[in-house]
Amino acid sequence: PSRVSPQPWKARAWLELEAARRRTLHMLSGVPEAELVRQHSPLMSPLVWDVAHVANYEEQWLLRALGGPALTEPAFDAVYDAFRHPRRTRSALPLLAPEAAFAYAARVREAVRELFDRLPEDAPGPLLAGGFVFGMVAQHEQQHAETLAATLQLMTSWEYRPAARPLPRPGAVPLHEVLIPGGPSVQGSDAPWAYDNERPAHPVDLAPFFLDAHPTTNGDYLVFVESGGYEDPRWWHPEGWAFIQAEGIRHPLFWARLGPRDWARRRFGFVEPLPRDAPVQHVCWYEAEAYARWAGKRLPTEAEWERAATGGAPSRAFPWGEAPVTAAHANLGGEAWAPAPVGAFPEGQSSEGIWGLLGDVWEWTASPFGGYPGFRAHPYREYSEVFFGPGHQVLRGGSWASAPVAVRNSFRNWDLPIRRHIFAGFRCARDAR
Ligand code: AVJ
Ligand code: FE
């Protein structure tokens, strides 16, 4: 029988683990100890919890699950178990102090290196095939790096002022909407590092629709705000209306009105004029959905979003094709610390001329999070399956804070429809009839 030789994965796996760790350490270097242990928001863990949590996750999946040594006790796992302790209670736990948390993470990584060096490229089994579990752990640490960024954005007790990588300057911003033809296409992915919730790739059939070529910008959204959009229940889902009344919400999170048509935003330790040409971020699903209704549009379903991203080609990894992400394709990786103006990445557009699908801001969709036909939880139910149901909405495309390894056309994020602290915006769609 012929034997297909496995795709080599080890070199990439190690680079991705190390890149994730460099980012974690870089983001937190210079943050005072008091801020690392502080609970900055009931929505977030203390920063130092995330550090030891990613290390403990790595110990569980890249050491113990692969037959390597246990470095800590089950009682220690419990402290860093996201399902045992709600985020707002975590500063009261017996956490490792910052220095010990960083040392633990380094110790786990050293032990992983020893085990990793002995693994063959074609190691068998569902965890190791294609290096899946290494991809999972690298993506996990990068997802937590994005979570750290969200915590740092919520922090007001200390001014966090990261140096930012400059973004490209946009050329002319083209077309407002693009007609996406209907018909059969493929949703999901069977790529080796795809998560369980992206699997299996399966056929979908869609009606034709229009999709905005760009995400909704701050300038677009400001028209909604200034024309009384937050005062008119006609535009709002009843739950969204109740939510903004209860919370007194009149504009996106972190915006401040200085005077007529004069708006600023706080971004980490900076207060700056609101950039009109960049995608709106820090809106919840209800705000996104209300804007779309006001504009005579709607949010795309995630199947529509993914059809637009693949251009109809089965399982295309990125809107531009299979070429790995570079700085010319999209604003990803967390170094810009802000969304780019729309139109900044001509090389990142889809084959049909949809821009900015990956990076800048997560895009809320009309779809609740659920399993695809044939879904199987792998390797544990708590990554995806326990969140299936009507409570969580799917977001697509990744933000400026998402790492390339954790972003692709098929990648699915999810959150509650009231969440505004994540780096989320949206783009609008409408039926083509
Ligand atoms: C996929 C971003 C919703 O942060 O809750 C991190 C990722 N899962 N640790 C989250 C995750 C376990 C997850 N999201
Ligand atoms: Fe986690």
XYZ file of C-alpha atoms in Angstrom, residues 249-409:
161
model
C -24.651 53.646 26.599
C -24.699 56.404 23.956
C -21.616 55.629 21.852
C -18.898 52.965 21.474
C -16.774 52.085 24.480
C -13.696 54.294 25.027
C -15.129 57.194 22.971
C -15.517 60.647 24.522
C -17.492 63.556 23.105
C -15.553 66.809 23.464
C -17.995 69.074 21.647
C -20.159 69.233 18.517
C -18.681 66.749 16.033
C -15.546 66.665 18.174
C -14.745 63.164 19.407
C -11.745 61.569 21.040
C -11.014 58.034 22.020
C -8.820 56.496 24.688
C -6.566 53.824 23.285
C -4.347 52.264 25.977
C -2.535 55.199 27.631
C -3.251 57.591 24.754
C -6.149 59.971 24.212
C -6.397 60.888 20.544
C -8.794 62.330 18.001
C -11.205 59.694 16.736
C -9.815 58.545 13.360
C -12.736 58.723 10.947
C -11.225 56.413 8.327
C -10.529 53.349 10.519
C -13.018 50.585 11.348
C -15.173 51.227 14.399
C -14.178 49.000 17.292
C -15.432 48.371 20.830
C -19.048 47.972 19.772
C -21.143 45.068 20.987
C -23.281 42.870 18.759
C -26.374 44.908 19.646
C -24.687 48.133 18.524
C -23.492 46.510 15.284
C -26.919 45.123 14.571
C -28.649 48.449 15.318
C -26.337 50.340 12.958
C -27.012 47.819 10.206
C -30.781 48.198 10.611
C -30.492 51.990 10.600
C -28.425 51.771 7.399
C -31.092 49.595 5.738
C -28.789 46.605 5.877
C -28.049 43.639 8.135
C -25.074 41.732 9.491
C -23.804 38.898 7.277
C -24.232 35.331 8.439
C -20.961 33.573 9.131
C -21.563 31.373 6.074
C -21.843 34.530 3.945
C -18.733 36.005 5.551
C -16.736 32.854 4.861
C -18.067 32.594 1.289
C -16.841 36.163 0.728
C -13.457 35.347 2.284
C -12.831 32.250 0.178
C -14.215 33.813 -2.997
C -16.034 30.522 -3.486
C -12.826 28.452 -3.716
C -13.100 25.407 -1.433
C -11.263 25.853 1.869
C -9.004 28.717 0.705
C -7.007 29.614 3.828
C -6.871 33.403 3.361
C -8.812 35.909 1.247
C -5.761 36.391 -1.020
C -5.089 32.651 -1.390
C -2.727 30.259 0.346
C 0.322 32.544 0.675
C 1.287 32.966 4.347
C 0.276 36.248 6.003
C 2.758 39.108 5.647
C 2.637 42.708 6.839
C 1.405 43.661 3.352
C -1.706 41.476 3.612
C -3.336 42.529 6.851
C -2.988 44.313 10.174
C -2.428 41.316 12.446
C -0.076 40.293 15.217
C -0.665 43.052 17.745
C 2.208 45.367 16.884
C 0.099 48.232 15.492
C -2.027 48.533 18.660
C -4.886 49.946 16.562
C -6.983 49.161 13.488
C -5.595 50.553 10.212
C -7.526 52.965 7.997
C -9.703 51.007 5.570
C -8.065 50.438 2.205
C -4.583 50.047 3.697
C -4.050 46.497 2.397
C -4.729 46.093 -1.339
C -2.819 42.791 -1.296
C -5.185 41.445 1.323
C -8.389 41.784 -0.683
C -10.406 38.775 -1.767
C -10.664 37.628 -5.378
C -13.968 39.532 -5.571
C -12.684 42.781 -4.095
C -13.670 42.532 -0.435
C -11.058 44.296 1.696
C -9.914 43.961 5.292
C -11.535 40.606 6.015
C -8.626 39.502 8.205
C -7.143 41.755 10.855
C -8.048 45.258 12.126
C -11.290 44.313 13.918
C -13.223 41.135 14.599
C -16.465 41.259 12.649
C -19.732 40.437 14.387
C -21.980 38.151 12.350
C -25.699 37.387 12.452
C -24.961 33.783 13.443
C -25.166 32.205 16.882
C -22.261 29.864 17.721
C -22.942 26.196 17.043
C -21.395 22.986 15.782
C -21.217 22.182 12.089
C -22.934 19.013 10.813
C -20.715 16.131 11.970
C -19.031 18.184 14.747
C -16.917 16.191 17.179
C -15.366 17.809 20.256
C -11.571 17.563 20.046
C -9.564 17.322 22.166
C -11.814 18.636 24.967
C -15.420 19.849 25.213
C -14.559 23.075 27.009
C -12.803 24.698 24.059
C -15.939 25.013 21.884
C -18.833 22.728 22.617
C -19.891 24.102 25.986
C -20.404 27.515 24.316
C -22.726 26.246 21.565
C -26.231 27.649 21.754
C -28.099 30.881 21.324
C -26.150 32.879 23.936
C -22.997 33.543 21.917
C -22.607 35.295 18.564
C -19.883 34.382 16.089
C -17.173 36.857 15.141
C -14.929 36.369 12.126
C -11.653 37.593 10.707
C -9.453 38.450 13.691
C -8.372 41.863 14.923
C -5.120 43.847 14.876
C -4.369 41.979 18.139
C -4.836 38.495 16.656
C -1.779 36.524 15.574
C -1.579 35.138 12.040
C -1.405 31.576 13.434
C -4.802 32.084 15.062
C -6.544 33.639 12.030
C -7.847 32.128 8.777
C -10.988 32.213 6.659
